PDB file of C-alpha atoms in Angstrom:
ATOM      1  CA  MET A 227     -10.184 -43.339 -57.875  1.00  0.00           C
ATOM      2  CA  ARG A 228      -8.941 -39.792 -58.364  1.00  0.00           C
ATOM      3  CA  ASN A 229      -5.740 -38.904 -60.172  1.00  0.00           C
ATOM      4  CA  LEU A 230      -3.244 -36.771 -58.254  1.00  0.00           C
ATOM      5  CA  ASP A 231      -1.703 -35.685 -61.542  1.00  0.00           C
ATOM      6  CA  ALA A 232      -5.006 -34.429 -63.015  1.00  0.00           C
ATOM      7  CA  HIS A 233      -5.740 -30.735 -62.454  1.00  0.00           C
ATOM      8  CA  GLU A 234      -9.515 -31.200 -62.354  1.00  0.00           C
ATOM      9  CA  ASP A 235      -9.323 -33.506 -59.330  1.00  0.00           C
ATOM     10  CA  TYR A 236      -8.048 -30.615 -57.198  1.00  0.00           C
ATOM     11  CA  LYS A 237     -11.324 -28.720 -57.464  1.00  0.00           C
ATOM     12  CA  VAL A 238     -12.287 -29.937 -53.974  1.00  0.00           C
ATOM     13  CA  ASP A 239      -9.449 -27.764 -52.604  1.00  0.00           C
ATOM     14  CA  GLU A 240     -11.730 -24.727 -52.497  1.00  0.00           C
ATOM     15  CA  GLN A 241      -9.459 -22.686 -50.204  1.00  0.00           C
ATOM     16  CA  GLN A 242      -6.305 -23.538 -52.198  1.00  0.00           C
ATOM     17  CA  LEU A 243      -4.497 -25.144 -49.282  1.00  0.00           C
ATOM     18  CA  HIS A 244      -1.761 -26.301 -51.658  1.00  0.00           C
ATOM     19  CA  ARG A 245      -0.751 -22.649 -52.092  1.00  0.00           C
ATOM     20  CA  ASP A 246      -0.439 -22.229 -48.334  1.00  0.00           C
ATOM     21  CA  LEU A 247       1.689 -25.359 -48.177  1.00  0.00           C
ATOM     22  CA  THR A 248       3.938 -24.186 -51.006  1.00  0.00           C
ATOM     23  CA  ARG A 249       4.375 -20.685 -49.589  1.00  0.00           C
ATOM     24  CA  LEU A 250       4.687 -21.708 -45.935  1.00  0.00           C
ATOM     25  CA  PRO A 251       8.480 -21.299 -45.531  1.00  0.00           C
ATOM     26  CA  GLY A 252       8.954 -17.689 -44.466  1.00  0.00           C
ATOM     27  CA  ASP A 253       5.230 -17.025 -43.943  1.00  0.00           C
ATOM     28  CA  PHE A 254       5.063 -16.004 -40.279  1.00  0.00           C
ATOM     29  CA  PRO A 255       4.615 -12.794 -38.253  1.00  0.00           C
ATOM     30  CA  ARG A 256       7.865 -10.934 -37.574  1.00  0.00           C
ATOM     31  CA  PRO A 257       8.497  -9.342 -34.164  1.00  0.00           C
ATOM     32  CA  GLU A 258       8.288  -5.572 -34.370  1.00  0.00           C
ATOM     33  CA  GLU A 259      10.367  -4.976 -31.248  1.00  0.00           C
ATOM     34  CA  ALA A 260      12.837  -6.628 -28.906  1.00  0.00           C
ATOM     35  CA  TYR A 261      11.304  -8.548 -26.005  1.00  0.00           C
ATOM     36  CA  PRO A 262      13.223  -8.604 -22.702  1.00  0.00           C
ATOM     37  CA  ALA A 263      14.391 -11.873 -21.157  1.00  0.00           C
ATOM     38  CA  PRO A 264      13.772 -14.048 -19.219  1.00  0.00           C
ATOM     39  CA  TYR A 265      11.060 -15.761 -21.232  1.00  0.00           C
ATOM     40  CA  GLY A 266       8.145 -18.017 -20.433  1.00  0.00           C
ATOM     41  CA  VAL A 267       5.785 -19.652 -22.922  1.00  0.00           C
ATOM     42  CA  VAL A 268       2.489 -21.520 -22.701  1.00  0.00           C
ATOM     43  CA  GLY A 269       0.379 -22.690 -25.629  1.00  0.00           C
ATOM     44  CA  PHE A 270      -3.248 -23.677 -26.090  1.00  0.00           C
ATOM     45  CA  GLY A 271      -5.355 -25.244 -28.809  1.00  0.00           C
ATOM     46  CA  GLU A 272      -3.556 -25.510 -32.120  1.00  0.00           C
ATOM     47  CA  ALA A 273      -0.529 -23.764 -30.551  1.00  0.00           C
ATOM     48  CA  TRP A 274       0.210 -26.492 -27.996  1.00  0.00           C
ATOM     49  CA  TRP A 275       3.012 -28.106 -30.027  1.00  0.00           C
ATOM     50  CA  PRO A 276       4.977 -24.906 -30.822  1.00  0.00           C
ATOM     51  CA  ALA A 277       5.005 -24.163 -27.086  1.00  0.00           C
ATOM     52  CA  GLU A 278       6.260 -27.697 -26.448  1.00  0.00           C
ATOM     53  CA  LEU A 279       9.067 -27.211 -28.966  1.00  0.00           C
ATOM     54  CA  ALA A 280       9.926 -23.814 -27.513  1.00  0.00           C
ATOM     55  CA  HIS A 281      10.644 -25.468 -24.178  1.00  0.00           C
ATOM     56  CA  LEU A 282      13.736 -26.983 -25.805  1.00  0.00           C
ATOM     57  CA  TRP A 283      15.306 -23.518 -25.427  1.00  0.00           C
ATOM     58  CA  ILE A 284      12.852 -21.691 -23.101  1.00  0.00           C
ATOM     59  CA  PRO A 285      12.769 -23.745 -19.878  1.00  0.00           C
ATOM     60  CA  ARG A 286       9.982 -21.820 -18.137  1.00  0.00           C
ATOM     61  CA  LEU A 287       6.250 -22.226 -18.556  1.00  0.00           C
ATOM     62  CA  MET A 288       5.673 -19.010 -16.611  1.00  0.00           C
ATOM     63  CA  THR A 289       8.144 -16.264 -15.783  1.00  0.00           C
ATOM     64  CA  GLU A 290       8.303 -13.473 -13.248  1.00  0.00           C
ATOM     65  CA  GLY A 291       9.543 -10.375 -14.962  1.00  0.00           C
ATOM     66  CA  GLY A 292      10.772 -10.508 -18.516  1.00  0.00           C
ATOM     67  CA  THR A 293       8.329 -11.605 -21.218  1.00  0.00           C
ATOM     68  CA  GLN A 294       5.528 -14.137 -20.975  1.00  0.00           C
ATOM     69  CA  PHE A 295       4.340 -15.473 -24.345  1.00  0.00           C
ATOM     70  CA  VAL A 296       0.791 -16.811 -24.298  1.00  0.00           C
ATOM     71  CA  LEU A 297      -0.031 -18.669 -27.510  1.00  0.00           C
ATOM     72  CA  GLN A 298      -3.792 -18.366 -27.902  1.00  0.00           C
ATOM     73  CA  GLY A 299      -4.616 -21.187 -30.308  1.00  0.00           C
ATOM     74  CA  GLY A 300      -8.283 -21.426 -29.378  1.00  0.00           C
ATOM     75  CA  LEU A 301     -10.422 -24.096 -27.702  1.00  0.00           C
ATOM     76  CA  ASP A 302      -8.818 -23.395 -24.320  1.00  0.00           C
ATOM     77  CA  LEU A 303     -12.066 -22.916 -22.355  1.00  0.00           C
ATOM     78  CA  GLY A 304     -10.648 -19.879 -20.568  1.00  0.00           C
ATOM     79  CA  ALA A 305      -7.228 -21.293 -19.709  1.00  0.00           C
ATOM     80  CA  ALA A 306      -5.385 -18.722 -21.837  1.00  0.00           C
ATOM     81  CA  ALA A 307      -7.084 -15.850 -19.995  1.00  0.00           C
ATOM     82  CA  GLY A 308      -6.022 -17.418 -16.714  1.00  0.00           C
ATOM     83  CA  ALA A 309      -2.409 -17.631 -17.891  1.00  0.00           C
ATOM     84  CA  VAL A 310      -2.506 -13.968 -18.904  1.00  0.00           C
ATOM     85  CA  ALA A 311      -3.860 -12.919 -15.506  1.00  0.00           C
ATOM     86  CA  ALA A 312      -1.239 -14.961 -13.646  1.00  0.00           C
ATOM     87  CA  ALA A 313       1.598 -13.548 -15.739  1.00  0.00           C
ATOM     88  CA  GLU A 314       0.429  -9.969 -15.276  1.00  0.00           C
ATOM     89  CA  ALA A 315       0.193 -10.494 -11.526  1.00  0.00           C
ATOM     90  CA  SER A 316       3.798 -11.705 -11.461  1.00  0.00           C
ATOM     91  CA  GLY A 317       5.085  -8.577 -13.161  1.00  0.00           C
ATOM     92  CA  ALA A 318       5.908 -10.125 -16.524  1.00  0.00           C
ATOM     93  CA  ARG A 319       5.130  -8.393 -19.765  1.00  0.00           C
ATOM     94  CA  VAL A 320       2.499 -10.503 -21.552  1.00  0.00           C
ATOM     95  CA  VAL A 321       2.604 -10.982 -25.315  1.00  0.00           C
ATOM     96  CA  ARG A 322      -0.498 -12.717 -26.642  1.00  0.00           C
ATOM     97  CA  VAL A 323       0.063 -14.529 -29.928  1.00  0.00           C
ATOM     98  CA  GLY A 324      -2.789 -16.098 -31.877  1.00  0.00           C
ATOM     99  CA  PHE A 325      -6.420 -15.163 -32.375  1.00  0.00           C
ATOM    100  CA  GLY A 326      -9.290 -13.904 -30.273  1.00  0.00           C
ATOM    101  CA  GLU A 327      -9.682 -10.747 -28.249  1.00  0.00           C
ATOM    102  CA  ALA A 328      -6.758  -8.428 -27.433  1.00  0.00           C
ATOM    103  CA  VAL A 329      -4.016 -10.387 -29.220  1.00  0.00           C
ATOM    104  CA  ASP A 330      -0.723  -8.580 -29.715  1.00  0.00           C
ATOM    105  CA  VAL A 331       0.535 -10.732 -32.588  1.00  0.00           C
ATOM    106  CA  PRO A 332      -2.220 -12.139 -34.832  1.00  0.00           C
ATOM    107  CA  VAL A 333      -1.957 -15.718 -36.094  1.00  0.00           C
ATOM    108  CA  ALA A 334      -5.107 -16.846 -37.870  1.00  0.00           C
ATOM    109  CA  PRO A 335      -6.584 -20.308 -37.222  1.00  0.00           C
ATOM    110  CA  HIS A 336      -5.096 -22.633 -39.811  1.00  0.00           C
ATOM    111  CA  PRO A 337      -3.889 -26.254 -40.096  1.00  0.00           C
ATOM    112  CA  LEU A 338      -0.370 -24.946 -40.769  1.00  0.00           C
ATOM    113  CA  SER A 339      -0.253 -22.426 -37.920  1.00  0.00           C
ATOM    114  CA  PRO A 340       2.154 -24.469 -35.731  1.00  0.00           C
ATOM    115  CA  TYR A 341       4.961 -23.341 -38.035  1.00  0.00           C
ATOM    116  CA  ARG A 342       3.932 -19.687 -37.727  1.00  0.00           C
ATOM    117  CA  TYR A 343       3.824 -19.763 -33.916  1.00  0.00           C
ATOM    118  CA  LEU A 344       7.182 -21.512 -33.737  1.00  0.00           C
ATOM    119  CA  ARG A 345       8.953 -19.170 -36.133  1.00  0.00           C
ATOM    120  CA  PHE A 346       7.625 -16.090 -34.373  1.00  0.00           C
ATOM    121  CA  LEU A 347       8.943 -17.417 -31.046  1.00  0.00           C
ATOM    122  CA  GLN A 348      12.329 -18.193 -32.547  1.00  0.00           C
ATOM    123  CA  GLU A 349      12.690 -14.700 -33.989  1.00  0.00           C
ATOM    124  CA  ALA A 350      11.394 -13.062 -30.788  1.00  0.00           C
ATOM    125  CA  THR A 351      13.751 -14.876 -28.421  1.00  0.00           C
ATOM    126  CA  GLY A 352      17.118 -14.770 -30.183  1.00  0.00           C
ATOM    127  CA  GLU A 353      16.807 -18.070 -32.041  1.00  0.00           C
ATOM    128  CA  ALA A 354      16.719 -16.592 -35.558  1.00  0.00           C
ATOM    129  CA  GLU A 355      19.539 -18.798 -36.852  1.00  0.00           C
ATOM    130  CA  ALA A 356      17.719 -21.941 -35.686  1.00  0.00           C
ATOM    131  CA  GLY A 357      14.611 -20.582 -37.382  1.00  0.00           C
ATOM    132  CA  ALA A 358      16.514 -20.059 -40.625  1.00  0.00           C
ATOM    133  CA  ARG A 359      17.474 -23.739 -40.542  1.00  0.00           C
ATOM    134  CA  VAL A 360      13.792 -24.628 -40.230  1.00  0.00           C
ATOM    135  CA  ASP A 361      13.012 -22.517 -43.295  1.00  0.00           C
ATOM    136  CA  ARG A 362      15.840 -24.041 -45.316  1.00  0.00           C
ATOM    137  CA  ALA A 363      14.598 -27.544 -44.515  1.00  0.00           C
ATOM    138  CA  LEU A 364      11.027 -26.739 -45.565  1.00  0.00           C
ATOM    139  CA  GLU A 365      12.168 -24.915 -48.701  1.00  0.00           C
ATOM    140  CA  ALA A 366      14.224 -27.939 -49.741  1.00  0.00           C
ATOM    141  CA  LEU A 367      11.147 -30.142 -49.405  1.00  0.00           C
ATOM    142  CA  ALA A 368       8.651 -27.735 -50.991  1.00  0.00           C
ATOM    143  CA  THR A 369      10.243 -27.844 -54.429  1.00  0.00           C
ATOM    144  CA  GLY A 370       9.552 -31.569 -54.800  1.00  0.00           C
ATOM    145  CA  LEU A 371       6.160 -31.958 -53.109  1.00  0.00           C
ATOM    146  CA  GLY A 372       3.813 -29.615 -55.010  1.00  0.00           C
ATOM    147  CA  PRO A 373       0.886 -30.751 -57.190  1.00  0.00           C
ATOM    148  CA  GLU A 374       2.811 -29.959 -60.369  1.00  0.00           C
ATOM    149  CA  VAL A 375       5.387 -32.668 -59.511  1.00  0.00           C
ATOM    150  CA  PRO A 376       4.156 -36.006 -60.957  1.00  0.00           C
ATOM    151  CA  THR A 377       3.456 -38.908 -58.651  1.00  0.00           C
ATOM    152  CA  GLU A 378       6.473 -40.931 -59.752  1.00  0.00           C
ATOM    153  CA  ASP A 379       8.738 -38.073 -58.620  1.00  0.00           C
ATOM    154  CA  ASN A 380       6.684 -36.845 -55.651  1.00  0.00           C
ATOM    155  CA  PRO A 381       7.236 -38.781 -52.397  1.00  0.00           C
ATOM    156  CA  ALA A 382       4.271 -37.121 -50.642  1.00  0.00           C
ATOM    157  CA  LYS A 383       1.849 -38.227 -53.378  1.00  0.00           C
ATOM    158  CA  PHE A 384       3.316 -41.720 -53.315  1.00  0.00           C
ATOM    159  CA  PHE A 385       3.014 -41.765 -49.525  1.00  0.00           C
ATOM    160  CA  ALA A 386      -0.649 -40.758 -49.711  1.00  0.00           C
ATOM    161  CA  TRP A 387      -1.404 -43.633 -52.075  1.00  0.00           C
ATOM    162  CA  ASN A 388       0.078 -46.023 -49.515  1.00  0.00           C
ATOM    163  CA  LEU A 389      -2.300 -44.693 -46.854  1.00  0.00           C
ATOM    164  CA  ILE A 390      -5.515 -45.232 -48.840  1.00  0.00           C
ATOM    165  CA  GLU A 391      -7.977 -47.193 -46.659  1.00  0.00           C
ATOM    166  CA  ARG A 392      -5.335 -47.523 -43.943  1.00  0.00           C
ATOM    167  CA  ILE A 393      -4.972 -46.044 -40.456  1.00  0.00           C
ATOM    168  CA  PRO A 394      -1.452 -44.737 -39.740  1.00  0.00           C
ATOM    169  CA  VAL A 395       0.228 -45.627 -36.464  1.00  0.00           C
ATOM    170  CA  TRP A 396       2.946 -43.037 -35.794  1.00  0.00           C
ATOM    171  CA  VAL A 397       6.180 -44.727 -34.689  1.00  0.00           C
ATOM    172  CA  VAL A 398       8.317 -41.732 -33.747  1.00  0.00           C
ATOM    173  CA  SER A 399      11.827 -41.487 -32.326  1.00  0.00           C
ATOM    174  CA  GLU A 400      11.875 -40.532 -28.649  1.00  0.00           C
ATOM    175  CA  ARG A 401      14.025 -37.500 -29.399  1.00  0.00           C
ATOM    176  CA  TYR A 402      11.205 -35.915 -31.429  1.00  0.00           C
ATOM    177  CA  ARG A 403       9.269 -34.119 -28.697  1.00  0.00           C
ATOM    178  CA  GLY A 404       5.485 -34.181 -29.166  1.00  0.00           C
ATOM    179  CA  LEU A 405       5.768 -35.030 -32.857  1.00  0.00           C
ATOM    180  CA  ALA A 406       3.501 -38.103 -32.886  1.00  0.00           C
ATOM    181  CA  ALA A 407       0.562 -36.171 -31.443  1.00  0.00           C
ATOM    182  CA  ALA A 408       1.281 -33.227 -33.776  1.00  0.00           C
ATOM    183  CA  LEU A 409       1.186 -35.571 -36.784  1.00  0.00           C
ATOM    184  CA  GLN A 410      -2.072 -37.057 -35.551  1.00  0.00           C
ATOM    185  CA  GLN A 411      -3.587 -33.582 -35.208  1.00  0.00           C
ATOM    186  CA  THR A 412      -2.505 -32.437 -38.680  1.00  0.00           C
ATOM    187  CA  PHE A 413      -3.560 -35.694 -40.331  1.00  0.00           C
ATOM    188  CA  ALA A 414      -6.997 -35.413 -38.751  1.00  0.00           C
ATOM    189  CA  ARG A 415      -7.422 -31.787 -39.699  1.00  0.00           C
ATOM    190  CA  VAL A 416      -6.168 -31.937 -43.295  1.00  0.00           C
ATOM    191  CA  ALA A 417      -6.887 -35.501 -44.420  1.00  0.00           C
ATOM    192  CA  GLY A 418     -10.010 -35.757 -42.259  1.00  0.00           C
ATOM    193  CA  SER A 419      -8.844 -39.204 -41.214  1.00  0.00           C
ATOM    194  CA  LEU A 420      -8.054 -41.194 -38.096  1.00  0.00           C
ATOM    195  CA  SER A 421      -4.526 -42.056 -37.047  1.00  0.00           C
ATOM    196  CA  ILE A 422      -2.981 -43.436 -33.858  1.00  0.00           C
ATOM    197  CA  ALA A 423      -0.397 -41.682 -31.687  1.00  0.00           C
ATOM    198  CA  PRO A 424       0.751 -44.363 -29.209  1.00  0.00           C
ATOM    199  CA  PRO A 425       1.215 -43.551 -25.504  1.00  0.00           C
ATOM    200  CA  PRO A 426       4.697 -43.126 -23.999  1.00  0.00           C
ATOM    201  CA  GLY A 427       4.907 -46.865 -23.306  1.00  0.00           C
ATOM    202  CA  SER A 428       4.719 -47.544 -27.019  1.00  0.00           C
ATOM    203  CA  LEU A 429       6.416 -50.957 -27.125  1.00  0.00           C
ATOM    204  CA  GLU A 430       4.032 -52.361 -24.533  1.00  0.00           C
ATOM    205  CA  PHE A 431       1.149 -50.738 -26.419  1.00  0.00           C
ATOM    206  CA  PHE A 432       2.161 -52.338 -29.721  1.00  0.00           C
ATOM    207  CA  ILE A 433       2.425 -55.792 -28.161  1.00  0.00           C
ATOM    208  CA  THR A 434      -0.827 -55.694 -26.207  1.00  0.00           C
ATOM    209  CA  ALA A 435      -3.233 -53.452 -28.096  1.00  0.00           C
ATOM    210  CA  LEU A 436      -2.821 -55.184 -31.454  1.00  0.00           C
ATOM    211  CA  GLU A 437      -2.373 -58.758 -30.261  1.00  0.00           C
ATOM    212  CA  ALA A 438      -6.000 -59.883 -30.528  1.00  0.00           C
ATOM    213  CA  ARG A 439      -6.802 -58.194 -33.846  1.00  0.00           C
ATOM    214  CA  HIS A 440      -3.741 -58.278 -36.067  1.00  0.00           C
ATOM    215  CA  GLU A 441      -4.710 -61.608 -37.631  1.00  0.00           C
ATOM    216  CA  GLN A 442      -8.101 -60.186 -38.645  1.00  0.00           C
ATOM    217  CA  GLY A 443      -6.528 -57.899 -41.221  1.00  0.00           C
ATOM    218  CA  ASP A 444      -6.942 -54.484 -39.617  1.00  0.00           C
ATOM    219  CA  PRO A 445      -5.915 -51.883 -42.222  1.00  0.00           C
ATOM    220  CA  LEU A 446      -3.086 -50.358 -40.157  1.00  0.00           C
ATOM    221  CA  ALA A 447       0.102 -48.816 -41.508  1.00  0.00           C
ATOM    222  CA  ALA A 448       3.083 -48.192 -39.241  1.00  0.00           C
ATOM    223  CA  VAL A 449       4.728 -44.889 -40.176  1.00  0.00           C
ATOM    224  CA  VAL A 450       8.297 -44.699 -38.872  1.00  0.00           C
ATOM    225  CA  VAL A 451       9.743 -41.241 -38.216  1.00  0.00           C
ATOM    226  CA  GLY A 452      13.393 -41.177 -37.150  1.00  0.00           C
ATOM    227  CA  GLU A 453      15.576 -44.055 -36.118  1.00  0.00           C
ATOM    228  CA  ASP A 454      16.627 -45.220 -32.662  1.00  0.00           C
ATOM    229  CA  GLU A 455      16.593 -48.443 -30.701  1.00  0.00           C
ATOM    230  CA  ARG A 456      12.942 -48.025 -29.753  1.00  0.00           C
ATOM    231  CA  THR A 457      11.732 -47.486 -33.322  1.00  0.00           C
ATOM    232  CA  ARG A 458      13.779 -50.480 -34.514  1.00  0.00           C
ATOM    233  CA  LEU A 459      12.179 -52.712 -31.868  1.00  0.00           C
ATOM    234  CA  ALA A 460       8.749 -51.276 -32.697  1.00  0.00           C
ATOM    235  CA  VAL A 461       9.156 -52.209 -36.354  1.00  0.00           C
ATOM    236  CA  GLU A 462      10.074 -55.780 -35.409  1.00  0.00           C
ATOM    237  CA  ILE A 463       6.897 -56.020 -33.341  1.00  0.00           C
ATOM    238  CA  LEU A 464       4.644 -54.297 -35.860  1.00  0.00           C
ATOM    239  CA  GLU A 465       5.743 -56.185 -38.957  1.00  0.00           C
ATOM    240  CA  THR A 466       3.400 -59.029 -37.954  1.00  0.00           C
ATOM    241  CA  ARG A 467       0.620 -56.762 -36.689  1.00  0.00           C
ATOM    242  CA  VAL A 468       0.027 -54.168 -39.395  1.00  0.00           C
ATOM    243  CA  ASP A 469      -0.688 -54.090 -43.109  1.00  0.00           C
ATOM    244  CA  THR A 470       2.528 -52.347 -44.072  1.00  0.00           C
ATOM    245  CA  VAL A 471       5.477 -50.442 -42.607  1.00  0.00           C
ATOM    246  CA  LEU A 472       6.310 -47.067 -44.160  1.00  0.00           C
ATOM    247  CA  GLU A 473       9.296 -44.847 -43.431  1.00  0.00           C
ATOM    248  CA  LEU A 474       9.311 -41.091 -43.832  1.00  0.00           C
ATOM    249  CA  PRO A 475      12.144 -39.904 -46.088  1.00  0.00           C
ATOM    250  CA  GLU A 476      15.163 -38.621 -44.188  1.00  0.00           C
ATOM    251  CA  PRO A 477      14.573 -34.889 -43.778  1.00  0.00           C
ATOM    252  CA  PRO A 478      16.989 -32.408 -45.394  1.00  0.00           C
ATOM    253  CA  ALA A 479      17.467 -30.679 -42.059  1.00  0.00           C
ATOM    254  CA  GLU A 480      20.194 -29.524 -39.668  1.00  0.00           C
ATOM    255  CA  GLY A 481      19.220 -29.849 -36.011  1.00  0.00           C
ATOM    256  CA  LEU A 482      16.483 -31.362 -33.901  1.00  0.00           C
ATOM    257  CA  ILE A 483      13.712 -28.794 -34.405  1.00  0.00           C
ATOM    258  CA  PRO A 484      14.300 -28.511 -38.181  1.00  0.00           C
ATOM    259  CA  GLU A 485      14.131 -32.317 -38.416  1.00  0.00           C
ATOM    260  CA  MET A 486      10.789 -32.370 -36.593  1.00  0.00           C
ATOM    261  CA  MET A 487       9.335 -29.526 -38.632  1.00  0.00           C
ATOM    262  CA  ALA A 488      10.449 -31.163 -41.883  1.00  0.00           C
ATOM    263  CA  ALA A 489       8.733 -34.417 -40.901  1.00  0.00           C
ATOM    264  CA  TRP A 490       5.579 -32.517 -39.929  1.00  0.00           C
ATOM    265  CA  TYR A 491       5.630 -30.564 -43.215  1.00  0.00           C
ATOM    266  CA  PHE A 492       6.000 -33.752 -45.250  1.00  0.00           C
ATOM    267  CA  VAL A 493       3.042 -35.350 -43.450  1.00  0.00           C
ATOM    268  CA  ALA A 494       0.996 -32.171 -44.001  1.00  0.00           C
ATOM    269  CA  TRP A 495       1.584 -32.547 -47.753  1.00  0.00           C
ATOM    270  CA  ALA A 496       0.767 -36.268 -47.676  1.00  0.00           C
ATOM    271  CA  SER A 497      -2.406 -35.506 -45.681  1.00  0.00           C
ATOM    272  CA  TYR A 498      -3.361 -32.950 -48.319  1.00  0.00           C
ATOM    273  CA  TYR A 499      -3.009 -35.498 -51.112  1.00  0.00           C
ATOM    274  CA  LEU A 500      -4.954 -38.107 -49.172  1.00  0.00           C
ATOM    275  CA  ALA A 501      -7.813 -35.611 -48.803  1.00  0.00           C
ATOM    276  CA  ILE A 502      -7.757 -35.101 -52.589  1.00  0.00           C
ATOM    277  CA  LEU A 503      -7.826 -38.862 -53.167  1.00  0.00           C
ATOM    278  CA  TYR A 504     -10.865 -39.132 -50.897  1.00  0.00           C
ATOM    279  CA  GLY A 505     -12.536 -36.199 -52.673  1.00  0.00           C
ATOM    280  CA  ARG A 506     -12.540 -34.183 -49.449  1.00  0.00           C
ATOM    281  CA  ASN A 507     -11.927 -30.457 -49.069  1.00  0.00           C
ATOM    282  CA  PRO A 508      -8.696 -30.303 -47.000  1.00  0.00           C
ATOM    283  CA  ALA A 509      -9.714 -27.006 -45.371  1.00  0.00           C
ATOM    284  CA  ASP A 510     -11.210 -26.805 -41.882  1.00  0.00           C
ATOM    285  CA  ALA A 511     -14.839 -27.835 -41.503  1.00  0.00           C
ATOM    286  CA  GLU A 512     -17.316 -25.095 -40.620  1.00  0.00           C
ATOM    287  CA  VAL A 513     -18.213 -26.876 -37.400  1.00  0.00           C
ATOM    288  CA  LEU A 514     -14.665 -26.279 -36.138  1.00  0.00           C
ATOM    289  CA  ALA A 515     -15.021 -22.541 -36.640  1.00  0.00           C
ATOM    290  CA  ARG A 516     -18.328 -22.570 -34.755  1.00  0.00           C
ATOM    291  CA  LEU A 517     -16.744 -24.516 -31.903  1.00  0.00           C
ATOM    292  CA  ARG A 518     -13.975 -21.910 -31.641  1.00  0.00           C
ATOM    293  CA  GLU A 519     -16.549 -19.182 -31.211  1.00  0.00           C
ATOM    294  CA  GLU A 520     -18.007 -21.015 -28.223  1.00  0.00           C
ATOM    295  CA  ALA A 521     -14.728 -22.099 -26.565  1.00  0.00           C
TER     296      ALA A 521
END
């Protein structure tokens, strides 16, 4: 098994993703002008979750007049172009953020791009202070999660060891909008591994979906993110149905969106270390780039 404290075992990280992780706080495109309200925002591909988070302060999907943000995260099969056409027809100013043809604000395809889309939107729509809280939360985490921090002092490395040969089941507080699916997406993309984001009826799912197989020793790990009555009940159910129950450390964050981004950032680091343990390059596979070109 590889050693997360040995420099030579990081050679599989050919694109140096650990540098992107370390430098992520503050690494986003800044607006070069003021955009008029009201705002609308839709997101596609890897930008779906930032758009979902933005709806916590931008209620509209589409707006008439004002500024329509279209987050072009790829793999939309033409849906982004349709959103642009509809917004232009309504009289809104369209700002295309992402990659592809005719973008106004470039954001390159990347496993960590959700942060960049979100922070641009916050700065562009008068939410700079909320964005600064996101950055402070990630900066507080970054100092203790890098490869130079030994395993005994690095919670992300320790977390990765606990996920070896296990499939995470994300048990996420209801107040964390879209986070379970975002964690699943990042874990798949960076660790190259399967995880489970339960449906909205999660308690029923935990009781029924695992009932017939839990005694056969399925290598499942429940990962608890946030605490509320539903997560507490879920843990009671899952304790007899999974291999182990893990809790994410309490994030050093002020506010709902900073809490979610801190949890996502921690899981991105843990996914990175799991990829190293498996001897896998944590960067995107070439087949994903080819798929983007077609869709």
